[in-house]
Coordinates of C-alpha atoms in Angstrom, one line a residue:
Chain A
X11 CA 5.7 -1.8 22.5
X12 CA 6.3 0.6 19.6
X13 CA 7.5 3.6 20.6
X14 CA 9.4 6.8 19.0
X15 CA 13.4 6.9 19.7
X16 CA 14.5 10.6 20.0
X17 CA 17.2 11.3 17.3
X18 CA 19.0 14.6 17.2
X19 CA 15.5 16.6 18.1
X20 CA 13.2 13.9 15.6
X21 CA 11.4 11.0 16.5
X22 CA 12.7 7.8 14.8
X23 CA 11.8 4.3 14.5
X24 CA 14.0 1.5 12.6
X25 CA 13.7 -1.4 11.1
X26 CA 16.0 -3.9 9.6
X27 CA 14.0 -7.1 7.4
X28 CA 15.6 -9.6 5.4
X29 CA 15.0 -8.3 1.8
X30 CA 12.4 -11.1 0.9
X31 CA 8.6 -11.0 0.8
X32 CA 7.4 -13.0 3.8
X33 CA 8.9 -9.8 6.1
X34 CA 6.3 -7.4 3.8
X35 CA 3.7 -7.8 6.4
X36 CA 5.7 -7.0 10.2
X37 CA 7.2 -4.4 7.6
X38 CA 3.4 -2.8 7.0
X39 CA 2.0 -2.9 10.5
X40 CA 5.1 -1.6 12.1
X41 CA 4.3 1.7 9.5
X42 CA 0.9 1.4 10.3
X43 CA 1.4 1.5 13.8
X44 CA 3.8 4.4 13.8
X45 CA 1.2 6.6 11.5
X46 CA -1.3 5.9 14.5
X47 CA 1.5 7.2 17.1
X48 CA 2.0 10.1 14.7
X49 CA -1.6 10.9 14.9
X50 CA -2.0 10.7 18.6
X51 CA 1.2 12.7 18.5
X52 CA -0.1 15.8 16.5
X53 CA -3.6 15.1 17.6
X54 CA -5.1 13.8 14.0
X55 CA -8.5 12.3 14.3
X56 CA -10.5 9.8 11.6
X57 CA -10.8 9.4 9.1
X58 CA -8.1 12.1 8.3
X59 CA -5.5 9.6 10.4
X60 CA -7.2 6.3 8.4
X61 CA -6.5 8.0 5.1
X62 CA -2.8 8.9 5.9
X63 CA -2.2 5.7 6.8
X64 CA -3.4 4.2 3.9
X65 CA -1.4 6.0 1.4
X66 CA 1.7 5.6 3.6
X67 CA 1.2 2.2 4.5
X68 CA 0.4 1.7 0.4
X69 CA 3.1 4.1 -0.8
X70 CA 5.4 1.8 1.3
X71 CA 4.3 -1.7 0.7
X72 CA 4.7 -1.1 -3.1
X73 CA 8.5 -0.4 -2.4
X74 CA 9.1 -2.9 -0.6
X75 CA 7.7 -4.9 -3.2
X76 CA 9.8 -3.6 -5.8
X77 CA 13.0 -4.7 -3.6
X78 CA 12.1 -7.6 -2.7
X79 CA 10.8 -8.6 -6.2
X80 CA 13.5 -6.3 -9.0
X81 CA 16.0 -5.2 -6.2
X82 CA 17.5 -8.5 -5.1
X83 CA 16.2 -10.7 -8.2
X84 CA 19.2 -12.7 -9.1
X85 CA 21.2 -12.2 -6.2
X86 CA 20.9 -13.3 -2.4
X87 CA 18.3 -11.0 -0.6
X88 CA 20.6 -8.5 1.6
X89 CA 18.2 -6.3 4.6
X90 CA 16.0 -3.8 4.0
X91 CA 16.0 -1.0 6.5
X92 CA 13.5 1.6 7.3
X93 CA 13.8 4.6 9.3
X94 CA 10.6 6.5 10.2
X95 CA 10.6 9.5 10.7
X96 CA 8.1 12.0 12.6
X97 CA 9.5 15.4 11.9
X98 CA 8.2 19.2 12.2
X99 CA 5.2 19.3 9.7
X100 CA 6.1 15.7 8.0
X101 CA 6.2 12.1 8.1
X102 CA 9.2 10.7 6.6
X103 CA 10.2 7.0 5.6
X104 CA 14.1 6.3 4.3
X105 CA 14.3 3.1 2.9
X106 CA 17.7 1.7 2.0
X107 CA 18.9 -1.7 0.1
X108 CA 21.8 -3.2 -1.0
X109 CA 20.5 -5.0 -4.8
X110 CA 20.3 -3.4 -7.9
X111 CA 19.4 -0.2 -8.2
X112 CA 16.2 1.1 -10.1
X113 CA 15.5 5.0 -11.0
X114 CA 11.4 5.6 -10.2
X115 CA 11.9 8.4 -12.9
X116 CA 12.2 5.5 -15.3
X117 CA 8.6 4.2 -14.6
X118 CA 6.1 5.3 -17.0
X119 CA 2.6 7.1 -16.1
X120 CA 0.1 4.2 -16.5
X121 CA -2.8 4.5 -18.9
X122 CA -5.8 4.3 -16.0
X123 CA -8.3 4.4 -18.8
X124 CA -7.0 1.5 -20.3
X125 CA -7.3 -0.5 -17.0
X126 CA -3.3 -2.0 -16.3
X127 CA -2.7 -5.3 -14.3
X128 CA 1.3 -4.1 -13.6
X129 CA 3.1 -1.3 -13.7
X130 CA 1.3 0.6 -11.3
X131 CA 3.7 0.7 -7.8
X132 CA 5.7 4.0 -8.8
X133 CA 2.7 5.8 -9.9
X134 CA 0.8 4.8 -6.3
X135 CA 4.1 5.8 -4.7
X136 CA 4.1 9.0 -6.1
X137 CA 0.7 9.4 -6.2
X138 CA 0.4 9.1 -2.2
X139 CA 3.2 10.7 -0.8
X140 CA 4.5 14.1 -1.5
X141 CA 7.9 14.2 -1.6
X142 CA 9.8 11.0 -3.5
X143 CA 13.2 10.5 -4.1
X144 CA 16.0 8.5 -5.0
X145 CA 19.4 8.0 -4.5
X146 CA 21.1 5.0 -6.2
X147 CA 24.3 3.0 -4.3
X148 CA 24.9 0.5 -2.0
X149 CA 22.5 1.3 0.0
X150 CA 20.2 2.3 -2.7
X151 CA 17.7 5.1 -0.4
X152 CA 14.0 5.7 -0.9
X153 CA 12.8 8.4 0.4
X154 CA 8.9 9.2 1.3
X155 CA 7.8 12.0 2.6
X156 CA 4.2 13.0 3.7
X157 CA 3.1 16.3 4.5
X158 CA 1.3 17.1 7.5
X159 CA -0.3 20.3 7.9
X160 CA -0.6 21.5 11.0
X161 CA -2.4 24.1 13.0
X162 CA -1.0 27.2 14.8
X163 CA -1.5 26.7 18.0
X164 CA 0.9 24.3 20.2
X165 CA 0.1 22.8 23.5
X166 CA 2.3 24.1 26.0
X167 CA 4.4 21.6 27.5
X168 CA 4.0 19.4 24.8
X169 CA 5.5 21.1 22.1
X170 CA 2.8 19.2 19.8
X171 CA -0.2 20.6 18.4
X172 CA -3.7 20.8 19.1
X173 CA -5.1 20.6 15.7
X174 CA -3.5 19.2 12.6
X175 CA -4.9 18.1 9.2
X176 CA -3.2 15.7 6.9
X177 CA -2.9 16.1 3.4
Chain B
X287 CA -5.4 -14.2 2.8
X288 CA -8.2 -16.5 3.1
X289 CA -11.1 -16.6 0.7
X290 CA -14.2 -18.5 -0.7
X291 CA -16.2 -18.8 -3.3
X292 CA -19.9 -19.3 -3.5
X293 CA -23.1 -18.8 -5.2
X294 CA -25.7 -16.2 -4.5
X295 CA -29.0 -15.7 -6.3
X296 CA -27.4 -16.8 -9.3
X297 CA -24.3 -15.3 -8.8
X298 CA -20.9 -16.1 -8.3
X299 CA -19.6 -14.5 -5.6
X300 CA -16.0 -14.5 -4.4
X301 CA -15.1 -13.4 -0.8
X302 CA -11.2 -12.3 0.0
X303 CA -10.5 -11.1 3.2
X304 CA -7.1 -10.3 4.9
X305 CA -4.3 -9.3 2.3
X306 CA -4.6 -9.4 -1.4
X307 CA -0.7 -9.1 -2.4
X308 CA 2.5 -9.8 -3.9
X309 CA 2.2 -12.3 -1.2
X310 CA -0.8 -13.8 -1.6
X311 CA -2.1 -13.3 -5.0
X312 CA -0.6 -16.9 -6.4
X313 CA -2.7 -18.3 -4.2
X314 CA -6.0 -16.8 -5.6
X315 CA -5.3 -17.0 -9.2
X316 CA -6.4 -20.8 -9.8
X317 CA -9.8 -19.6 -8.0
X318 CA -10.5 -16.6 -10.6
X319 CA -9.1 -18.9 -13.3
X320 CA -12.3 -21.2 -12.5
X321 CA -14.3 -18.5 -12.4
X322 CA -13.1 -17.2 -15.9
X323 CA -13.7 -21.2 -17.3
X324 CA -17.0 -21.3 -15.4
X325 CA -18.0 -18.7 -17.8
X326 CA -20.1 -17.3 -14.6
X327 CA -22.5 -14.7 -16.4
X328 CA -22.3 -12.6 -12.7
X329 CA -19.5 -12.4 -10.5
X330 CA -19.1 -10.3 -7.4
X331 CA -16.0 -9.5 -5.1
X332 CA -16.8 -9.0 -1.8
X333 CA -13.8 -7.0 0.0
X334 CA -15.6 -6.3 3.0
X335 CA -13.1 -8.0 5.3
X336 CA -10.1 -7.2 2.7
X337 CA -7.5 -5.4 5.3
X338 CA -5.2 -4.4 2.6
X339 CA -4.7 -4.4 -1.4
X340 CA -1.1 -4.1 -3.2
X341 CA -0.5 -3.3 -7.0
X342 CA -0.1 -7.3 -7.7
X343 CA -3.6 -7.7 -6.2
X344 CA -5.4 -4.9 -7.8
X345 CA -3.9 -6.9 -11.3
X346 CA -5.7 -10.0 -10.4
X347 CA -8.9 -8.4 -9.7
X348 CA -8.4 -6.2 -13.1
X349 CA -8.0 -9.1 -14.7
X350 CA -10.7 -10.8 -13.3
X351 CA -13.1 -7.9 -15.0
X352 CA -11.1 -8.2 -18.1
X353 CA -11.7 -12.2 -18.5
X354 CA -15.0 -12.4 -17.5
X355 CA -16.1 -9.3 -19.8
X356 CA -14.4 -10.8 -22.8
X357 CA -17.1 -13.7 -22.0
X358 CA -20.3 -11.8 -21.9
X359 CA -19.9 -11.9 -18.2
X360 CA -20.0 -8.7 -15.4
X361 CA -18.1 -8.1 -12.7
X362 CA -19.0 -6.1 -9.4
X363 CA -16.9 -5.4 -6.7
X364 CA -18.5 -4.7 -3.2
X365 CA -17.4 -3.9 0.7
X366 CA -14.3 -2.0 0.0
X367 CA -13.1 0.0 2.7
X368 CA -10.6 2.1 4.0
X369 CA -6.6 1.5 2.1
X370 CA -8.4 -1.0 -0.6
X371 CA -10.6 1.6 -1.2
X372 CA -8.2 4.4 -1.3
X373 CA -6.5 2.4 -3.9
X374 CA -9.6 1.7 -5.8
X375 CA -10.0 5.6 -5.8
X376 CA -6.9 6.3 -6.8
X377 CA -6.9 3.9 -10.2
X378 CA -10.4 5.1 -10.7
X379 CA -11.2 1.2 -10.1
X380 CA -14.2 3.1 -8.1
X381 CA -16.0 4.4 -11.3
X382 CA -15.6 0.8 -13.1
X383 CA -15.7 -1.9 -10.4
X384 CA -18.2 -0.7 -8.0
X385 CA -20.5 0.8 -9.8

């Protein structure tokens, strides 16, 4: 069962993959399955929750593509490691590697009129989530952050929310 | 991924259900490559049972459109739903793709 971890007053899940495509798909549901905790947690309902998940879930997947495919090319695959992270008012996903190191500031804007094949992962990265950024080393860290606005009013006992809406 | 490819009232249509990604998409590509040598006047992509659609997949449907169009051919895509259709939305593949 998937569950939050408590971690110094957050909610954290982590994940550790081999750095290689065939772990993209455990990597996915296990995100998509903590956006639907996070939306039980703060009380989102659909299609608000479907739509977070989806940019997430994309935002994601397109990072671990670009490790899997640029990050370890050459080299043995190392791990890739997520931390999820449900916070006050966001959703946050750390993801760390050990290849080369690539700078999303780097990545052009694509031409959407001009209907690209490639080049599109950084711009649905940034497009999706609203807070991106980058930190070259060994690990190399991604960080994704998603917004989640929430209502006023909390449940007591809870400490959660009764009403939320997701960016 | 599984798909399958079929015709329909004089149309070729390709079904892709599952995941369309970095994954997957070499396994597709010799099936829109027959498509593109068929020189199928009509082609439709139904995604109704797509789950989920990466950067790498969107390119193989792109250029899909792009092939078939250079022929005289058109291509439709139908059924998308939820994260493959907030990626369609997002690359304005919406406005050319679906109508």
């Amino acid at each position: 069962m998937l569950q939050w971890f408590p971690v110094v007053g957050n909610q954290s899940i982590r994940l550790e993959v081999p750095g290689v495509l065939g772990h993209r798909d455990l990597v996915l549901r296990t995100v998509s399955a903590a956006c639907k905790l996070l939306a039980i947690e703060v009380g989102i309902k659909r299609p608000a929750a479907g739509k977070f998940s989806a940019h997430v879930v994309s935002a994601v997947g397109e990072a671990f593509n670009n490790i899997a495919l640029h990050g370890y090319r050459g080299r043995e695959p190392d791990i890739i490691r997520l931390d999820l992270t449900l916070t006050e008012g966001a959703f946050r996903v750390d993801i760390q590697d050990f290849g080369n190191s690539f700078d999303p500031d780097s990545a052009q804007t694509p031409d959407l009129d001009a209907l690209p094949e490639s080049g599109l992962g950084v711009f649905i990265i940034r497009s999706f989530m609203d807070e991106v950024t980058y930190t070259p080393g060994s690990p190399n860290t991604l960080s994704l952050v998603k917004h989640i606005e929430v209502g006023a009013r909390a449940v007591e006992g809870r400490g959660r929310k009764t009403s939320a809406r997701l960016r | 991924m599984i798909f399958s490819r079929e015709t329909e009232n004089g149309a070729t249509v390709l079904r892709i259900e599952g995941e369309l990604d970095a994954v997957s998409v070499s396994d597709l590509r010799p099936v829109l490559d027959e498509i593109v040598s068929a020189a199928a006047a009509t082609v439709i992509v139904d995604l109704t049972a797509l789950r989920l659609i990466d950067s790498s997949g969107v390119g193989a449907i792109v250029s899909l459109y792009k092939r078939v169009r250079t022929k005289g051919g058109t291509v439709t895509v139908r059924g998308v739903r939820e994260q493959p259709l907030a990626i369609f939305k997002l690359l304005r593949l919406d406005r050319v793709l679906m109508g």
